[in-house]
Amino acid sequence: SYELTQPPSVSVSPGQTARITCSADALPKQYAYWYQQKPGQAPVLVIYKDSERPSGIPERFSGSSSGTTVTLTISGVQAEDEADYYCQSADSSGTYRVFGTGTKVTVL
Amino acid sequence: QLQLQESGPGLVKPSETLSLTCTVSGGSISSSSYYWGWIRQPPGKGLEWIGSIYYSGSTYYNPSLKSRVTISVDTSKNQFSLKLSSVTAADTAVYYCAIDSSSSSYWGQGTLVTVSS
């Protein structure tokens, strides 16, 4: 089955930059989306189509893509950014959606 | 802004069929730019895509669940539904409904479904 691989955890101090990677073979062909999920809440879309930011999402959230890896960058991390982050994309045919394994971001 | 609400039994017996409905308010779900889907999250675990249905009527299901899943839409009621048959304890999860477009994603708050006798 197709999988998106993320690091289990990332720790960052307030004001620093957090980078979360997501890797899979089909990422050069399919867009990636990033979701933020806080405990007990539904996920919220923070990046779509690799690097676009939905309205209402702070500018400190950005996305990029290079080959088989996409990256979510949180610049100037704030305490409120502590959450689980999931990438989401599709298989090479674009038929089946898949979520990444998830990354827990801890603000020290 | 669309708002989504999942509804259905919170407890389902093993081997029975799990049925959930997602009711949408704040706008019509009838848009060619939308597709409707279900996602689940077992307690303490990650997100799993269950399946999606597109405006065209085409449905796509997670291959691991395909034989047990049916997703349908009733645009007249502004609702879409999930049926998952032959459930086991492994199907215990928070189930989310979601409406996606190319630039947005609206999710319900989620509903916990426990499979237990």
PDB file of C-alpha atoms in Angstrom:
ATOM      1  CA  SER A   1       0.000   0.000   0.000  1.00  0.00           C
ATOM      2  CA  TYR A   2       1.092   3.570  -0.678  1.00  0.00           C
ATOM      3  CA  GLU A   3       2.572   5.403   2.312  1.00  0.00           C
ATOM      4  CA  LEU A   4       3.621   8.931   3.202  1.00  0.00           C
ATOM      5  CA  THR A   5       6.472   8.990   5.699  1.00  0.00           C
ATOM      6  CA  GLN A   6       6.836  11.696   8.335  1.00  0.00           C
ATOM      7  CA  PRO A   7       9.141  11.975  11.366  1.00  0.00           C
ATOM      8  CA  PRO A   8       7.254  11.014  14.539  1.00  0.00           C
ATOM      9  CA  SER A   9       8.216  14.156  16.401  1.00  0.00           C
ATOM     10  CA  VAL A  10       9.826  17.572  16.090  1.00  0.00           C
ATOM     11  CA  SER A  11      10.790  19.784  19.011  1.00  0.00           C
ATOM     12  CA  VAL A  12      11.381  23.506  18.687  1.00  0.00           C
ATOM     13  CA  SER A  13      11.830  26.506  20.950  1.00  0.00           C
ATOM     14  CA  PRO A  14       9.446  29.455  20.707  1.00  0.00           C
ATOM     15  CA  GLY A  15      10.444  31.859  17.953  1.00  0.00           C
ATOM     16  CA  GLN A  16      12.511  29.261  16.126  1.00  0.00           C
ATOM     17  CA  THR A  17      11.676  27.454  12.885  1.00  0.00           C
ATOM     18  CA  ALA A  18      10.105  24.010  12.691  1.00  0.00           C
ATOM     19  CA  ARG A  19      10.380  21.934   9.542  1.00  0.00           C
ATOM     20  CA  ILE A  20       8.325  18.789   8.988  1.00  0.00           C
ATOM     21  CA  THR A  21       9.055  16.535   6.044  1.00  0.00           C
ATOM     22  CA  CYS A  22       6.813  14.113   4.186  1.00  0.00           C
ATOM     23  CA  SER A  23       8.252  11.655   1.696  1.00  0.00           C
ATOM     24  CA  ALA A  24       6.753   9.346  -0.928  1.00  0.00           C
ATOM     25  CA  ASP A  25       7.420   8.264  -4.484  1.00  0.00           C
ATOM     26  CA  ALA A  26       4.379   9.900  -6.068  1.00  0.00           C
ATOM     27  CA  LEU A  27       4.848  13.345  -4.536  1.00  0.00           C
ATOM     28  CA  PRO A  28       6.461  14.767  -7.708  1.00  0.00           C
ATOM     29  CA  LYS A  29       3.178  13.966  -9.501  1.00  0.00           C
ATOM     30  CA  GLN A  30       0.568  14.704  -6.834  1.00  0.00           C
ATOM     31  CA  TYR A  31      -0.106  17.771  -4.719  1.00  0.00           C
ATOM     32  CA  ALA A  32       0.421  17.645  -0.976  1.00  0.00           C
ATOM     33  CA  TYR A  33      -1.823  19.092   1.672  1.00  0.00           C
ATOM     34  CA  TRP A  34      -0.983  19.733   5.338  1.00  0.00           C
ATOM     35  CA  TYR A  35      -3.340  19.518   8.297  1.00  0.00           C
ATOM     36  CA  GLN A  36      -2.900  20.670  11.891  1.00  0.00           C
ATOM     37  CA  GLN A  37      -4.720  18.731  14.605  1.00  0.00           C
ATOM     38  CA  LYS A  38      -4.909  19.795  18.222  1.00  0.00           C
ATOM     39  CA  PRO A  39      -6.080  17.368  20.946  1.00  0.00           C
ATOM     40  CA  GLY A  40      -9.783  16.652  20.805  1.00  0.00           C
ATOM     41  CA  GLN A  41     -10.273  18.731  17.651  1.00  0.00           C
ATOM     42  CA  ALA A  42     -10.804  18.041  13.986  1.00  0.00           C
ATOM     43  CA  PRO A  43      -7.881  18.625  11.628  1.00  0.00           C
ATOM     44  CA  VAL A  44      -7.505  22.056  10.039  1.00  0.00           C
ATOM     45  CA  LEU A  45      -6.020  22.600   6.574  1.00  0.00           C
ATOM     46  CA  VAL A  46      -2.941  24.838   6.783  1.00  0.00           C
ATOM     47  CA  ILE A  47      -1.377  24.297   3.330  1.00  0.00           C
ATOM     48  CA  TYR A  48      -2.908  23.111   0.047  1.00  0.00           C
ATOM     49  CA  LYS A  49      -1.389  22.301  -3.334  1.00  0.00           C
ATOM     50  CA  ASP A  50       2.123  22.021  -1.858  1.00  0.00           C
ATOM     51  CA  SER A  51       2.575  25.683  -0.952  1.00  0.00           C
ATOM     52  CA  GLU A  52      -0.701  27.608  -0.941  1.00  0.00           C
ATOM     53  CA  ARG A  53      -2.085  28.964   2.311  1.00  0.00           C
ATOM     54  CA  PRO A  54      -5.861  29.019   2.953  1.00  0.00           C
ATOM     55  CA  SER A  55      -7.393  32.249   4.092  1.00  0.00           C
ATOM     56  CA  GLY A  56      -7.099  32.746   7.832  1.00  0.00           C
ATOM     57  CA  ILE A  57      -3.925  30.691   8.203  1.00  0.00           C
ATOM     58  CA  PRO A  58      -1.001  32.729   9.605  1.00  0.00           C
ATOM     59  CA  GLU A  59       1.827  33.636   7.242  1.00  0.00           C
ATOM     60  CA  ARG A  60       4.317  31.765   9.430  1.00  0.00           C
ATOM     61  CA  PHE A  61       3.020  28.538   7.863  1.00  0.00           C
ATOM     62  CA  SER A  62       4.562  27.744   4.471  1.00  0.00           C
ATOM     63  CA  GLY A  63       5.013  24.708   2.273  1.00  0.00           C
ATOM     64  CA  SER A  64       7.533  23.612  -0.316  1.00  0.00           C
ATOM     65  CA  SER A  65       8.247  20.665  -2.555  1.00  0.00           C
ATOM     66  CA  SER A  66      11.422  19.079  -3.873  1.00  0.00           C
ATOM     67  CA  GLY A  67      11.389  15.758  -5.651  1.00  0.00           C
ATOM     68  CA  THR A  68       9.841  13.045  -3.508  1.00  0.00           C
ATOM     69  CA  THR A  69       9.747  15.224  -0.376  1.00  0.00           C
ATOM     70  CA  VAL A  70       7.430  18.012   0.679  1.00  0.00           C
ATOM     71  CA  THR A  71       8.098  20.214   3.687  1.00  0.00           C
ATOM     72  CA  LEU A  72       5.900  22.204   6.035  1.00  0.00           C
ATOM     73  CA  THR A  73       7.774  25.091   7.631  1.00  0.00           C
ATOM     74  CA  ILE A  74       6.547  26.999  10.655  1.00  0.00           C
ATOM     75  CA  SER A  75       8.583  30.171  11.075  1.00  0.00           C
ATOM     76  CA  GLY A  76       8.636  31.930  14.430  1.00  0.00           C
ATOM     77  CA  VAL A  77       6.915  29.050  16.199  1.00  0.00           C
ATOM     78  CA  GLN A  78       4.402  29.997  18.865  1.00  0.00           C
ATOM     79  CA  ALA A  79       3.108  27.933  21.765  1.00  0.00           C
ATOM     80  CA  GLU A  80      -0.251  27.624  20.020  1.00  0.00           C
ATOM     81  CA  ASP A  81       1.430  25.747  17.149  1.00  0.00           C
ATOM     82  CA  GLU A  82       1.968  22.703  19.356  1.00  0.00           C
ATOM     83  CA  ALA A  83      -0.097  20.020  17.635  1.00  0.00           C
ATOM     84  CA  ASP A  84       0.004  16.966  15.411  1.00  0.00           C
ATOM     85  CA  TYR A  85       0.622  17.662  11.730  1.00  0.00           C
ATOM     86  CA  TYR A  86      -0.365  15.356   8.878  1.00  0.00           C
ATOM     87  CA  CYS A  87       0.531  15.520   5.220  1.00  0.00           C
ATOM     88  CA  GLN A  88      -2.000  14.176   2.732  1.00  0.00           C
ATOM     89  CA  SER A  89      -1.646  13.331  -0.921  1.00  0.00           C
ATOM     90  CA  ALA A  90      -2.713  10.722  -3.465  1.00  0.00           C
ATOM     91  CA  ASP A  91      -1.200   7.701  -5.143  1.00  0.00           C
ATOM     92  CA  SER A  92       0.412   8.094  -8.566  1.00  0.00           C
ATOM     93  CA  SER A  93      -2.920   7.592 -10.351  1.00  0.00           C
ATOM     94  CA  GLY A  94      -4.551  10.285  -8.251  1.00  0.00           C
ATOM     95  CA  THR A  95      -7.293   7.876  -7.288  1.00  0.00           C
ATOM     96  CA  TYR A  96      -6.609   7.060  -3.670  1.00  0.00           C
ATOM     97  CA  ARG A  97      -5.977   9.601  -0.963  1.00  0.00           C
ATOM     98  CA  VAL A  98      -3.561   8.837   1.820  1.00  0.00           C
ATOM     99  CA  PHE A  99      -2.478  10.560   5.013  1.00  0.00           C
ATOM    100  CA  GLY A 100       1.035  10.641   6.344  1.00  0.00           C
ATOM    101  CA  THR A 101       2.011   8.977   9.583  1.00  0.00           C
ATOM    102  CA  GLY A 102       1.793  12.252  11.491  1.00  0.00           C
ATOM    103  CA  THR A 103       4.328  14.428  13.307  1.00  0.00           C
ATOM    104  CA  LYS A 104       3.922  15.729  16.829  1.00  0.00           C
ATOM    105  CA  VAL A 105       5.341  19.219  17.156  1.00  0.00           C
ATOM    106  CA  THR A 106       6.383  20.112  20.681  1.00  0.00           C
ATOM    107  CA  VAL A 107       7.138  23.713  21.616  1.00  0.00           C
ATOM    108  CA  LEU A 108       9.758  23.640  24.334  1.00  0.00           C
TER     109      LEU A 108
ATOM    110  CA  GLN B   1     -18.843  28.917   5.611  1.00  0.00           C
ATOM    111  CA  LEU B   2     -19.983  25.329   5.515  1.00  0.00           C
ATOM    112  CA  GLN B   3     -20.543  23.514   8.810  1.00  0.00           C
ATOM    113  CA  LEU B   4     -20.648  19.731   9.018  1.00  0.00           C
ATOM    114  CA  GLN B   5     -22.139  17.491  11.686  1.00  0.00           C
ATOM    115  CA  GLU B   6     -21.800  13.729  11.887  1.00  0.00           C
ATOM    116  CA  SER B   7     -24.613  11.676  13.376  1.00  0.00           C
ATOM    117  CA  GLY B   8     -25.263   8.004  14.026  1.00  0.00           C
ATOM    118  CA  PRO B   9     -24.967   5.304  16.676  1.00  0.00           C
ATOM    119  CA  GLY B  10     -21.994   5.551  18.997  1.00  0.00           C
ATOM    120  CA  LEU B  11     -21.995   1.816  19.663  1.00  0.00           C
ATOM    121  CA  VAL B  12     -22.143  -0.913  17.026  1.00  0.00           C
ATOM    122  CA  LYS B  13     -21.987  -4.654  17.575  1.00  0.00           C
ATOM    123  CA  PRO B  14     -19.339  -6.775  15.860  1.00  0.00           C
ATOM    124  CA  SER B  15     -20.380  -8.085  12.416  1.00  0.00           C
ATOM    125  CA  GLU B  16     -23.050  -5.402  12.071  1.00  0.00           C
ATOM    126  CA  THR B  17     -23.066  -2.361   9.762  1.00  0.00           C
ATOM    127  CA  LEU B  18     -21.877   1.051  10.894  1.00  0.00           C
ATOM    128  CA  SER B  19     -24.015   3.845   9.432  1.00  0.00           C
ATOM    129  CA  LEU B  20     -23.215   7.539   9.740  1.00  0.00           C
ATOM    130  CA  THR B  21     -24.709  10.658   8.187  1.00  0.00           C
ATOM    131  CA  CYS B  22     -23.069  14.023   7.653  1.00  0.00           C
ATOM    132  CA  THR B  23     -25.448  16.980   7.615  1.00  0.00           C
ATOM    133  CA  VAL B  24     -24.187  20.181   6.042  1.00  0.00           C
ATOM    134  CA  SER B  25     -25.381  23.675   6.938  1.00  0.00           C
ATOM    135  CA  GLY B  26     -24.352  27.157   5.931  1.00  0.00           C
ATOM    136  CA  GLY B  27     -24.557  26.456   2.237  1.00  0.00           C
ATOM    137  CA  SER B  28     -25.373  23.936  -0.433  1.00  0.00           C
ATOM    138  CA  ILE B  29     -23.183  20.900  -0.922  1.00  0.00           C
ATOM    139  CA  SER B  30     -24.193  20.824  -4.568  1.00  0.00           C
ATOM    140  CA  SER B  31     -21.122  22.241  -6.214  1.00  0.00           C
ATOM    141  CA  SER B  32     -19.069  20.790  -9.004  1.00  0.00           C
ATOM    142  CA  SER B  33     -15.963  21.964  -7.199  1.00  0.00           C
ATOM    143  CA  TYR B  34     -16.644  19.863  -4.121  1.00  0.00           C
ATOM    144  CA  TYR B  35     -16.009  16.292  -3.207  1.00  0.00           C
ATOM    145  CA  TRP B  36     -17.269  14.627  -0.077  1.00  0.00           C
ATOM    146  CA  GLY B  37     -15.439  12.133   2.056  1.00  0.00           C
ATOM    147  CA  TRP B  38     -14.993  10.236   5.260  1.00  0.00           C
ATOM    148  CA  ILE B  39     -11.877   9.882   7.374  1.00  0.00           C
ATOM    149  CA  ARG B  40     -11.372   8.000  10.623  1.00  0.00           C
ATOM    150  CA  GLN B  41      -8.920   8.069  13.496  1.00  0.00           C
ATOM    151  CA  PRO B  42      -8.550   5.160  15.933  1.00  0.00           C
ATOM    152  CA  PRO B  43      -7.941   6.282  19.517  1.00  0.00           C
ATOM    153  CA  GLY B  44      -4.386   7.569  19.879  1.00  0.00           C
ATOM    154  CA  LYS B  45      -3.530   6.879  16.241  1.00  0.00           C
ATOM    155  CA  GLY B  46      -3.285   8.714  12.945  1.00  0.00           C
ATOM    156  CA  LEU B  47      -5.770   9.661  10.272  1.00  0.00           C
ATOM    157  CA  GLU B  48      -7.029   7.092   7.767  1.00  0.00           C
ATOM    158  CA  TRP B  49      -8.850   8.028   4.578  1.00  0.00           C
ATOM    159  CA  ILE B  50     -11.952   5.867   4.114  1.00  0.00           C
ATOM    160  CA  GLY B  51     -13.254   7.127   0.793  1.00  0.00           C
ATOM    161  CA  SER B  52     -14.576   9.998  -1.284  1.00  0.00           C
ATOM    162  CA  ILE B  53     -17.423  10.693  -3.679  1.00  0.00           C
ATOM    163  CA  TYR B  54     -17.182  13.328  -6.362  1.00  0.00           C
ATOM    164  CA  TYR B  55     -19.812  15.610  -7.879  1.00  0.00           C
ATOM    165  CA  SER B  56     -19.801  13.358 -10.927  1.00  0.00           C
ATOM    166  CA  GLY B  57     -20.942  10.482  -8.741  1.00  0.00           C
ATOM    167  CA  SER B  58     -17.649   8.646  -8.937  1.00  0.00           C
ATOM    168  CA  THR B  59     -16.619   6.968  -5.737  1.00  0.00           C
ATOM    169  CA  TYR B  60     -13.158   6.032  -4.563  1.00  0.00           C
ATOM    170  CA  TYR B  61     -12.483   3.891  -1.536  1.00  0.00           C
ATOM    171  CA  ASN B  62      -9.444   2.943   0.502  1.00  0.00           C
ATOM    172  CA  PRO B  63      -8.374  -0.390  -1.015  1.00  0.00           C
ATOM    173  CA  SER B  64      -8.103  -1.909   2.457  1.00  0.00           C
ATOM    174  CA  LEU B  65     -11.768  -1.119   3.164  1.00  0.00           C
ATOM    175  CA  LYS B  66     -13.246  -1.179  -0.331  1.00  0.00           C
ATOM    176  CA  SER B  67     -15.182  -4.435   0.056  1.00  0.00           C
ATOM    177  CA  ARG B  68     -17.042  -3.102   3.106  1.00  0.00           C
ATOM    178  CA  VAL B  69     -17.613   0.603   2.350  1.00  0.00           C
ATOM    179  CA  THR B  70     -20.372   2.550   0.643  1.00  0.00           C
ATOM    180  CA  ILE B  71     -20.493   6.355   0.469  1.00  0.00           C
ATOM    181  CA  SER B  72     -23.517   8.140  -0.960  1.00  0.00           C
ATOM    182  CA  VAL B  73     -24.796  11.697  -1.305  1.00  0.00           C
ATOM    183  CA  ASP B  74     -28.308  13.114  -1.015  1.00  0.00           C
ATOM    184  CA  THR B  75     -28.061  16.667  -2.336  1.00  0.00           C
ATOM    185  CA  SER B  76     -31.767  17.283  -1.713  1.00  0.00           C
ATOM    186  CA  LYS B  77     -31.141  16.845   2.009  1.00  0.00           C
ATOM    187  CA  ASN B  78     -27.690  18.442   2.005  1.00  0.00           C
ATOM    188  CA  GLN B  79     -26.341  15.189   3.457  1.00  0.00           C
ATOM    189  CA  PHE B  80     -23.913  12.439   2.641  1.00  0.00           C
ATOM    190  CA  SER B  81     -23.540   9.050   4.302  1.00  0.00           C
ATOM    191  CA  LEU B  82     -21.140   6.258   5.174  1.00  0.00           C
ATOM    192  CA  LYS B  83     -21.893   2.576   5.551  1.00  0.00           C
ATOM    193  CA  LEU B  84     -19.215   0.160   6.760  1.00  0.00           C
ATOM    194  CA  SER B  85     -20.248  -3.473   6.957  1.00  0.00           C
ATOM    195  CA  SER B  86     -18.995  -6.430   8.991  1.00  0.00           C
ATOM    196  CA  VAL B  87     -17.328  -4.250  11.602  1.00  0.00           C
ATOM    197  CA  THR B  88     -14.832  -5.502  14.156  1.00  0.00           C
ATOM    198  CA  ALA B  89     -13.117  -3.907  17.135  1.00  0.00           C
ATOM    199  CA  ALA B  90     -10.474  -2.601  14.724  1.00  0.00           C
ATOM    200  CA  ASP B  91     -13.107  -0.265  13.286  1.00  0.00           C
ATOM    201  CA  THR B  92     -13.434   1.587  16.591  1.00  0.00           C
ATOM    202  CA  ALA B  93     -12.485   5.176  15.820  1.00  0.00           C
ATOM    203  CA  VAL B  94     -13.522   8.798  15.616  1.00  0.00           C
ATOM    204  CA  TYR B  95     -15.186   9.191  12.242  1.00  0.00           C
ATOM    205  CA  TYR B  96     -14.984  12.540  10.459  1.00  0.00           C
ATOM    206  CA  CYS B  97     -16.893  13.739   7.422  1.00  0.00           C
ATOM    207  CA  ALA B  98     -15.253  16.347   5.215  1.00  0.00           C
ATOM    208  CA  ILE B  99     -15.976  18.441   2.155  1.00  0.00           C
ATOM    209  CA  ASP B 100     -12.986  19.385   0.061  1.00  0.00           C
ATOM    210  CA  SER B 101     -12.345  21.645  -2.885  1.00  0.00           C
ATOM    211  CA  SER B 102      -9.047  22.475  -4.502  1.00  0.00           C
ATOM    212  CA  SER B 103      -8.388  25.221  -1.973  1.00  0.00           C
ATOM    213  CA  SER B 104     -10.435  24.454   1.129  1.00  0.00           C
ATOM    214  CA  SER B 105     -11.399  21.693   3.491  1.00  0.00           C
ATOM    215  CA  TYR B 106     -14.355  21.660   5.858  1.00  0.00           C
ATOM    216  CA  TRP B 107     -14.553  18.991   8.558  1.00  0.00           C
ATOM    217  CA  GLY B 108     -17.136  17.900  11.060  1.00  0.00           C
ATOM    218  CA  GLN B 109     -16.203  17.710  14.734  1.00  0.00           C
ATOM    219  CA  GLY B 110     -16.037  13.916  14.541  1.00  0.00           C
ATOM    220  CA  THR B 111     -18.050  11.189  16.220  1.00  0.00           C
ATOM    221  CA  LEU B 112     -16.663   8.275  18.217  1.00  0.00           C
ATOM    222  CA  VAL B 113     -17.949   4.898  17.134  1.00  0.00           C
ATOM    223  CA  THR B 114     -17.146   1.947  19.367  1.00  0.00           C
ATOM    224  CA  VAL B 115     -17.493  -1.609  18.131  1.00  0.00           C
ATOM    225  CA  SER B 116     -18.331  -3.858  21.033  1.00  0.00           C
ATOM    226  CA  SER B 117     -20.860  -6.458  22.021  1.00  0.00           C
TER     227      SER B 117
END
